[in-house]
Short mmCIF file of C-alpha atoms in Angstrom, two decimals:
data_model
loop_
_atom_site.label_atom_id
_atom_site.label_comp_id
_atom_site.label_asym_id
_atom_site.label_seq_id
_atom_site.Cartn_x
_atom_site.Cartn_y
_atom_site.Cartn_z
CA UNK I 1 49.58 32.37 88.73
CA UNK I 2 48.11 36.18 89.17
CA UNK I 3 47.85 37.34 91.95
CA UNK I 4 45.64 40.75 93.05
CA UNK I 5 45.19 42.54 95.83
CA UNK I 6 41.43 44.31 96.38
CA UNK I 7 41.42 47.08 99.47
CA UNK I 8 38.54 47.55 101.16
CA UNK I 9 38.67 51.22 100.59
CA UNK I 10 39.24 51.25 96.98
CA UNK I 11 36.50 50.98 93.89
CA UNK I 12 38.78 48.36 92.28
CA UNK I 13 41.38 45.61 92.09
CA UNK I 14 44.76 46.32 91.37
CA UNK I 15 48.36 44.85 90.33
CA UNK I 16 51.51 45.72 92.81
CA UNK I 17 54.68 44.99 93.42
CA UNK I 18 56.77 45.06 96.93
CA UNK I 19 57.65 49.19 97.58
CA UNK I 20 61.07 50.65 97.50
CA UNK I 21 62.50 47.16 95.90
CA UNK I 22 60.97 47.80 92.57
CA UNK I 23 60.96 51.72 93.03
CA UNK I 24 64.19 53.28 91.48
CA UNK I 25 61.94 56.68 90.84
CA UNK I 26 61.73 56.68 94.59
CA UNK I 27 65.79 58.02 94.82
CA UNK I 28 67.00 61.50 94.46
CA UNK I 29 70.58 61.75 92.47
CA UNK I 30 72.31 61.36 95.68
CA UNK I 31 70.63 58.05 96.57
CA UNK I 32 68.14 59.16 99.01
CA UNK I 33 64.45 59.25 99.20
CA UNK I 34 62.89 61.74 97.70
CA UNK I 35 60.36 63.30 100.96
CA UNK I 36 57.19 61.55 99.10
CA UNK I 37 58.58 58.26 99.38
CA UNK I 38 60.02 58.37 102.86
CA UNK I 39 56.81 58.60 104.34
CA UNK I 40 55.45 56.04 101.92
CA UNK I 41 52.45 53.86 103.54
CA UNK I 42 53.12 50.76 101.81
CA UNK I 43 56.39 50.36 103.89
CA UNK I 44 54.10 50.52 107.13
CA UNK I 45 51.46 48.88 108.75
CA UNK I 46 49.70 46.17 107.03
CA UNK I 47 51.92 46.21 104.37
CA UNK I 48 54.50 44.61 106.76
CA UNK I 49 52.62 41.72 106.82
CA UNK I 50 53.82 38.60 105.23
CA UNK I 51 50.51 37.71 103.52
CA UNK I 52 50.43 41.09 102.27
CA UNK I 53 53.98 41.27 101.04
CA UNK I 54 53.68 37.86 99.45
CA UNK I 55 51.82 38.57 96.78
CA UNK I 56 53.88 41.14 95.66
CA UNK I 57 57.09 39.38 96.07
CA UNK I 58 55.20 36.66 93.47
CA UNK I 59 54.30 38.87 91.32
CA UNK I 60 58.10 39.89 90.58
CA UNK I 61 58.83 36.89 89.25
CA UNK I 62 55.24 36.21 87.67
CA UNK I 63 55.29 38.86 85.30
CA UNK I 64 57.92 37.27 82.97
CA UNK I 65 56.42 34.08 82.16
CA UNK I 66 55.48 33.97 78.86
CA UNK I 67 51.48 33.88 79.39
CA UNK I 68 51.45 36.13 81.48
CA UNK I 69 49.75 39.14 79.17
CA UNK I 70 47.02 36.86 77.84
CA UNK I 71 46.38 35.59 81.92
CA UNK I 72 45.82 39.56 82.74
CA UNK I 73 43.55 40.28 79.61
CA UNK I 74 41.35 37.04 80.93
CA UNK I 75 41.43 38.20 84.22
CA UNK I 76 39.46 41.56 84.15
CA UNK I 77 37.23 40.40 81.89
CA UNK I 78 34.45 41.68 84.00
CA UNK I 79 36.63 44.76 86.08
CA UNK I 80 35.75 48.27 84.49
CA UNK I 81 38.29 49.70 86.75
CA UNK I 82 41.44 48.65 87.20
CA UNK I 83 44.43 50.25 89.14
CA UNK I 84 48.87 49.38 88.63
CA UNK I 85 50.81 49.19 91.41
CA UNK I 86 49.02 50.77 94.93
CA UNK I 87 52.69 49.68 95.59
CA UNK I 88 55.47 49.64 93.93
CA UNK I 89 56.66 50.87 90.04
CA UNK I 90 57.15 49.64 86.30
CA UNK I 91 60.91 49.62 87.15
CA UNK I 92 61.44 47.18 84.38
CA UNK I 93 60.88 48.61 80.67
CA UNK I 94 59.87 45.25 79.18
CA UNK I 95 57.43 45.15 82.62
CA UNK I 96 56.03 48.37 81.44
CA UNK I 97 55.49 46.82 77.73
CA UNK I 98 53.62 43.79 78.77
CA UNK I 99 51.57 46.39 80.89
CA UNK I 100 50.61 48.96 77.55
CA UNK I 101 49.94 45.20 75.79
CA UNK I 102 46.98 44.42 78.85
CA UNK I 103 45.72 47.80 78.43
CA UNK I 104 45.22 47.85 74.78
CA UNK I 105 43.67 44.21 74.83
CA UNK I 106 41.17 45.46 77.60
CA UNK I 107 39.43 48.15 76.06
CA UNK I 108 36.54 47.91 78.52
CA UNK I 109 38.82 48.52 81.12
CA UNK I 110 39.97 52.43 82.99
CA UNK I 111 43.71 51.91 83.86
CA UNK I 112 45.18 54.46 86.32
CA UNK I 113 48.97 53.93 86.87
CA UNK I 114 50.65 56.26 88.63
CA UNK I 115 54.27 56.07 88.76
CA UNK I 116 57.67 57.99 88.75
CA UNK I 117 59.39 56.19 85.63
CA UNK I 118 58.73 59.43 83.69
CA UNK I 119 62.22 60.72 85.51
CA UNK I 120 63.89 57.98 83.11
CA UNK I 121 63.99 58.53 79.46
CA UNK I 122 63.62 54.98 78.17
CA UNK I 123 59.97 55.04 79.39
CA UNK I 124 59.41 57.80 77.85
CA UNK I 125 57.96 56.24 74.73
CA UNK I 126 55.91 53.70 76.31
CA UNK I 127 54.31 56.06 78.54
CA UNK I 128 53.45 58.11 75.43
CA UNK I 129 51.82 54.79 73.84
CA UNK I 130 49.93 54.14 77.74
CA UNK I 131 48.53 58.09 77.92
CA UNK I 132 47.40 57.65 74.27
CA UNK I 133 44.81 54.85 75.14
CA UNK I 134 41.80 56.44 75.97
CA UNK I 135 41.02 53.93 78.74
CA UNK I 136 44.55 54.77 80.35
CA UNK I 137 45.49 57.57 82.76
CA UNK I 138 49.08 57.60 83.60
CA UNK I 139 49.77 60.09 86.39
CA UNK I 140 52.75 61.31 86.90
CA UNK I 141 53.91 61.54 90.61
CA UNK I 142 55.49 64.43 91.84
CA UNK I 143 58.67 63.89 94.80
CA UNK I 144 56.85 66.76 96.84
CA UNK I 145 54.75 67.09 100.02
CA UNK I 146 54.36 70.64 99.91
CA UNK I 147 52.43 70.89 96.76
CA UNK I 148 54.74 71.20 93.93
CA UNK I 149 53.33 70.31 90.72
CA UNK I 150 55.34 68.56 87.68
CA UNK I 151 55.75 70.47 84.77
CA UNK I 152 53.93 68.10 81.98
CA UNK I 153 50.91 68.13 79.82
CA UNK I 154 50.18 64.28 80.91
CA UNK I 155 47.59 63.84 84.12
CA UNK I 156 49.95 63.81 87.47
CA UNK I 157 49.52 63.97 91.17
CA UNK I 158 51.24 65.73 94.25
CA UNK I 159 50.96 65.60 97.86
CA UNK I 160 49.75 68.58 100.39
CA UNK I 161 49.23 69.21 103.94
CA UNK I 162 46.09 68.74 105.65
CA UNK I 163 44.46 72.32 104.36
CA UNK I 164 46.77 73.33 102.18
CA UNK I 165 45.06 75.07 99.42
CA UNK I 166 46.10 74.41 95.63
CA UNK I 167 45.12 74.78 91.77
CA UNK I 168 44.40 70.99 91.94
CA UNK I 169 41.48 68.40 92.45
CA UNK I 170 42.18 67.38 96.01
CA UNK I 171 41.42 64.07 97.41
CA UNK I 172 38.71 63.50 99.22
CA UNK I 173 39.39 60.20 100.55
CA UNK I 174 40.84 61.04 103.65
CA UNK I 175 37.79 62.36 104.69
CA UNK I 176 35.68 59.42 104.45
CA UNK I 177 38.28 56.66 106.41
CA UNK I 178 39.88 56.81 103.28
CA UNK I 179 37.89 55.45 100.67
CA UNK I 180 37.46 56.38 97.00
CA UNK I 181 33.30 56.04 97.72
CA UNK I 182 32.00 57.55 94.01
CA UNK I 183 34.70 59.75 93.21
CA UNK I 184 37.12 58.66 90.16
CA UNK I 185 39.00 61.17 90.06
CA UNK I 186 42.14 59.20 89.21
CA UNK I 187 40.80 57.49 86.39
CA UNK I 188 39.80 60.91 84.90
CA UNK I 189 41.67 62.37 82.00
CA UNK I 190 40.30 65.64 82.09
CA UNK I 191 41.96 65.73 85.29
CA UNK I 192 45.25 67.71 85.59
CA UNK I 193 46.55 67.35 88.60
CA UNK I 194 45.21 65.33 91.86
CA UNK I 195 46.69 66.66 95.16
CA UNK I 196 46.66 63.75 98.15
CA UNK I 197 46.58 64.91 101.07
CA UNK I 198 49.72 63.69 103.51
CA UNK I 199 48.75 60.84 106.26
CA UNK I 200 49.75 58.92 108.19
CA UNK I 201 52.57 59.98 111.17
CA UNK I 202 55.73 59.66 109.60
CA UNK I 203 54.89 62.19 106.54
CA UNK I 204 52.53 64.50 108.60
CA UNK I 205 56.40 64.85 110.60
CA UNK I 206 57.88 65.26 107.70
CA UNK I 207 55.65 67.59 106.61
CA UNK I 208 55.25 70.08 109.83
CA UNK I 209 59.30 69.93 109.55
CA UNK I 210 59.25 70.57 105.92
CA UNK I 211 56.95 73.77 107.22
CA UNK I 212 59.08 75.12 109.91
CA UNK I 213 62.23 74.76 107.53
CA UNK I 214 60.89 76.89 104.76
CA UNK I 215 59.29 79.28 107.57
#
């Protein structure tokens, strides 16, 4: 059985999975979080809610049955956007196959999936096949909160501080309760780089820290 989540304060519906658990992009090579996933927001507030987290704890498990491609392709019949994972990750490549086989089926639909499974060179190839679609946007997400960019052709994203200035499209979200309202940004291929701005208390810290360490 699918199961979707729709915020309030997004244009779309979208496909997740529980953070952290199913986020192996998320660790440095030392085992620790990398500083734009220990501030993540979907280890905080409503996403510690048990009807929020069960959905995403189904959808683990739902993902291997058998039907499970052909369900998705019915599903968004009538979605023109779609987003992957406003938590979680791909962390499985056969996962990340059965999600290139939903986006090829649903032409009608524009995929954004951002992720970190770029760091691991068995994606690399399926990624390639995702980016080529040209109703998918892949974006690459960078580990940084001050503004540092991945090195890639392929559409990515970073995070800033609150009037930081950068060579990026920067979200406007934040400034409107944090809602998309008309801007697609995301879904945009022609769009290099999005910069989100850091919220919430824990990475605002981390951030002001991050500030006064480099300073």
């Amino acid at each position: 059985m699918l199961k979707l989540s729709k915020s309030s304060k997004m244009p779309c519906r979208s496909w997740s999975l529980q953070a952290l658990d199913t986020c192996p992009g998320s660790l440095d090579s030392n085992g620790s979080l990398v500083p734009a996933c220990s501030g993540c927001y979907a280890t905080s507030g409503n996403y510690r809610y048990p009807n929020v987290k069960a959905p995403r704890i189904h959808n683990r498990d739902d993902w291997k049955r058998d039907h499970w491609v052909t369900d998705m392709v019915k599903e968004l019949d009538n979605d023109r956007y779609f987003r992957w994972f406003d938590s979680g990750d791909m962390y499985d490549i056969r996962l990340a196959r059965k999600i290139h086989a939903v986006m090829l089926a649903t032409p009608w639909v524009k995929h954004w999936l951002p992720t970190r499974m770029h760091k691991f060179s068995k994606f690399a190839s399926v990624i390639r096949d995702m980016s080529a679609l040209p109703n998918v946007v892949v974006r690459l997400s960078s580990d940084s909160i001050d503004g540092t960019k991945i090195d890639t052709n392929l559409p990515n994203s970073t995070i800033i501080a609150d009037g930081q200035t950068i060579d990026a499209t920067v979200c406007e979200a934040y400034n409107r309760e944090g809602k998309c309202g008309s801007c697609r940004a995301c879904w945009d291929k022609t769009v290099h780089t999005v910069a989100y701005v850091g919220h919430g208390v824990s990475m605002v810290s981390k951030q002001k820290r991050n500030v006064i360490a480099i300073g």
